[in-house]
Amino acid sequence: MTSNLVKLLNDVSGVATVLAILSATGVLGAKFVFNVSPQALASGAGDLVIQEFRQQYRAAVQERQTTREVAQERGSSVVGGLENLVEIFLKPIQVITGGIDMPEIRRPGE
């Protein structure tokens, strides 16, 4: 079994596939869609694929932290709590559709 894993990781597309699975499952702490550039795949160097993965992973972790901070801030009010619930349910749809921007909900007096 380990010899098959080594064969898979010797190929650039194999490395990209394994990293894509890791990113999609969120095993490393943040779920995101790993997009490998055609240049990295064409180069045949796994280093470029890993470098792209690291950049996208860092961005996903930062986005996750920002999202948590915003959700905590909004959670202190009823309207903010409702915004959090709506965002939780719409997030999968945004990911599938490519991120349709949601209109900002303004509170009275803002």
Coordinates of C-alpha atoms in Angstrom, one line a residue:
M1 CA 0.0 0.0 0.0
T2 CA 2.8 2.4 0.8
S3 CA 4.5 1.8 -2.5
N4 CA 1.3 2.9 -4.3
L5 CA 1.2 6.1 -2.2
V6 CA 4.9 6.8 -3.1
K7 CA 4.1 6.3 -6.8
L8 CA 1.1 8.7 -6.5
L9 CA 3.2 11.3 -4.8
N10 CA 6.0 11.1 -7.4
D11 CA 3.7 12.6 -10.0
V12 CA 2.8 16.3 -9.9
S13 CA -0.9 15.6 -10.6
G14 CA -0.9 13.0 -7.8
V15 CA 0.5 15.6 -5.4
A16 CA -2.2 18.1 -6.5
T17 CA -4.9 15.5 -6.1
V18 CA -3.8 14.6 -2.6
L19 CA -3.6 18.3 -1.6
A20 CA -7.1 18.9 -3.2
I21 CA -8.6 16.1 -1.1
L22 CA -6.9 17.5 2.1
S23 CA -8.2 21.0 1.4
A24 CA -11.7 19.8 0.6
T25 CA -12.1 17.7 3.7
G26 CA -10.7 20.4 6.1
V27 CA -8.3 18.0 7.8
L28 CA -5.7 20.6 8.1
G29 CA -8.0 23.1 9.9
A30 CA -9.6 25.0 7.1
K31 CA -11.8 23.9 4.2
F32 CA -11.2 25.5 0.8
V33 CA -11.1 24.6 -2.9
F34 CA -7.5 24.1 -4.0
N35 CA -7.0 25.5 -7.5
V36 CA -3.8 24.5 -9.1
S37 CA -2.5 26.8 -11.9
P38 CA -1.8 25.2 -15.3
Q39 CA 1.7 26.6 -15.0
A40 CA 2.4 24.6 -11.8
L41 CA 1.1 21.4 -13.4
A42 CA 3.0 21.9 -16.6
S43 CA 6.2 22.6 -14.9
G44 CA 6.4 19.1 -13.5
A45 CA 7.8 20.5 -10.3
G46 CA 5.9 19.6 -7.2
D47 CA 7.4 22.5 -5.4
L48 CA 5.2 25.0 -7.3
V49 CA 2.1 23.0 -6.5
I50 CA 3.0 22.9 -2.8
Q51 CA 3.8 26.6 -2.8
E52 CA 0.4 27.4 -4.3
F53 CA -1.3 25.1 -1.8
R54 CA 0.5 26.9 1.1
Q55 CA -0.6 30.3 -0.2
Q56 CA -4.2 29.2 -0.6
Y57 CA -4.2 27.5 2.8
R58 CA -2.9 30.6 4.5
A59 CA -5.6 32.7 2.8
A60 CA -8.3 30.2 3.9
V61 CA -7.1 30.2 7.5
Q62 CA -7.1 34.0 7.5
E63 CA -10.6 34.1 6.0
R64 CA -11.8 31.6 8.6
Q65 CA -10.4 33.8 11.4
T66 CA -11.9 36.9 10.0
T67 CA -15.3 35.2 9.6
R68 CA -15.2 34.0 13.2
E69 CA -14.4 37.5 14.5
V70 CA -17.2 39.1 12.4
A71 CA -19.7 36.4 13.6
Q72 CA -18.8 36.9 17.2
E73 CA -19.2 40.7 16.8
R74 CA -22.6 40.3 15.1
G75 CA -23.7 37.6 17.6
S76 CA -24.1 40.2 20.4
S77 CA -27.5 41.4 18.9
V78 CA -30.6 39.7 17.6
V79 CA -30.2 41.0 14.1
G80 CA -26.6 40.1 14.0
G81 CA -27.5 36.5 15.2
L82 CA -30.0 36.3 12.4
E83 CA -27.3 37.4 9.9
N84 CA -25.1 34.7 11.2
L85 CA -27.8 32.0 10.6
V86 CA -28.5 33.3 7.1
E87 CA -24.8 33.2 6.3
I88 CA -24.4 29.7 7.6
F89 CA -27.2 28.4 5.3
L90 CA -26.1 30.4 2.3
K91 CA -22.4 29.7 2.5
P92 CA -22.6 26.3 0.7
I93 CA -24.6 27.9 -2.1
Q94 CA -22.1 30.7 -2.5
V95 CA -19.3 28.2 -2.8
I96 CA -21.1 26.3 -5.5
T97 CA -22.1 29.4 -7.5
G98 CA -18.8 31.1 -7.2
G99 CA -19.6 33.6 -4.5
I100 CA -22.6 35.7 -5.2
D101 CA -22.3 38.8 -3.1
M102 CA -25.0 39.1 -0.4
P103 CA -26.5 42.6 0.1
E104 CA -25.4 44.1 3.4
I105 CA -28.2 44.4 6.0
R106 CA -28.3 47.8 7.5
R107 CA -29.6 48.4 10.9
P108 CA -31.9 51.3 11.6
G109 CA -29.9 54.4 12.2
E110 CA -26.8 53.4 10.2

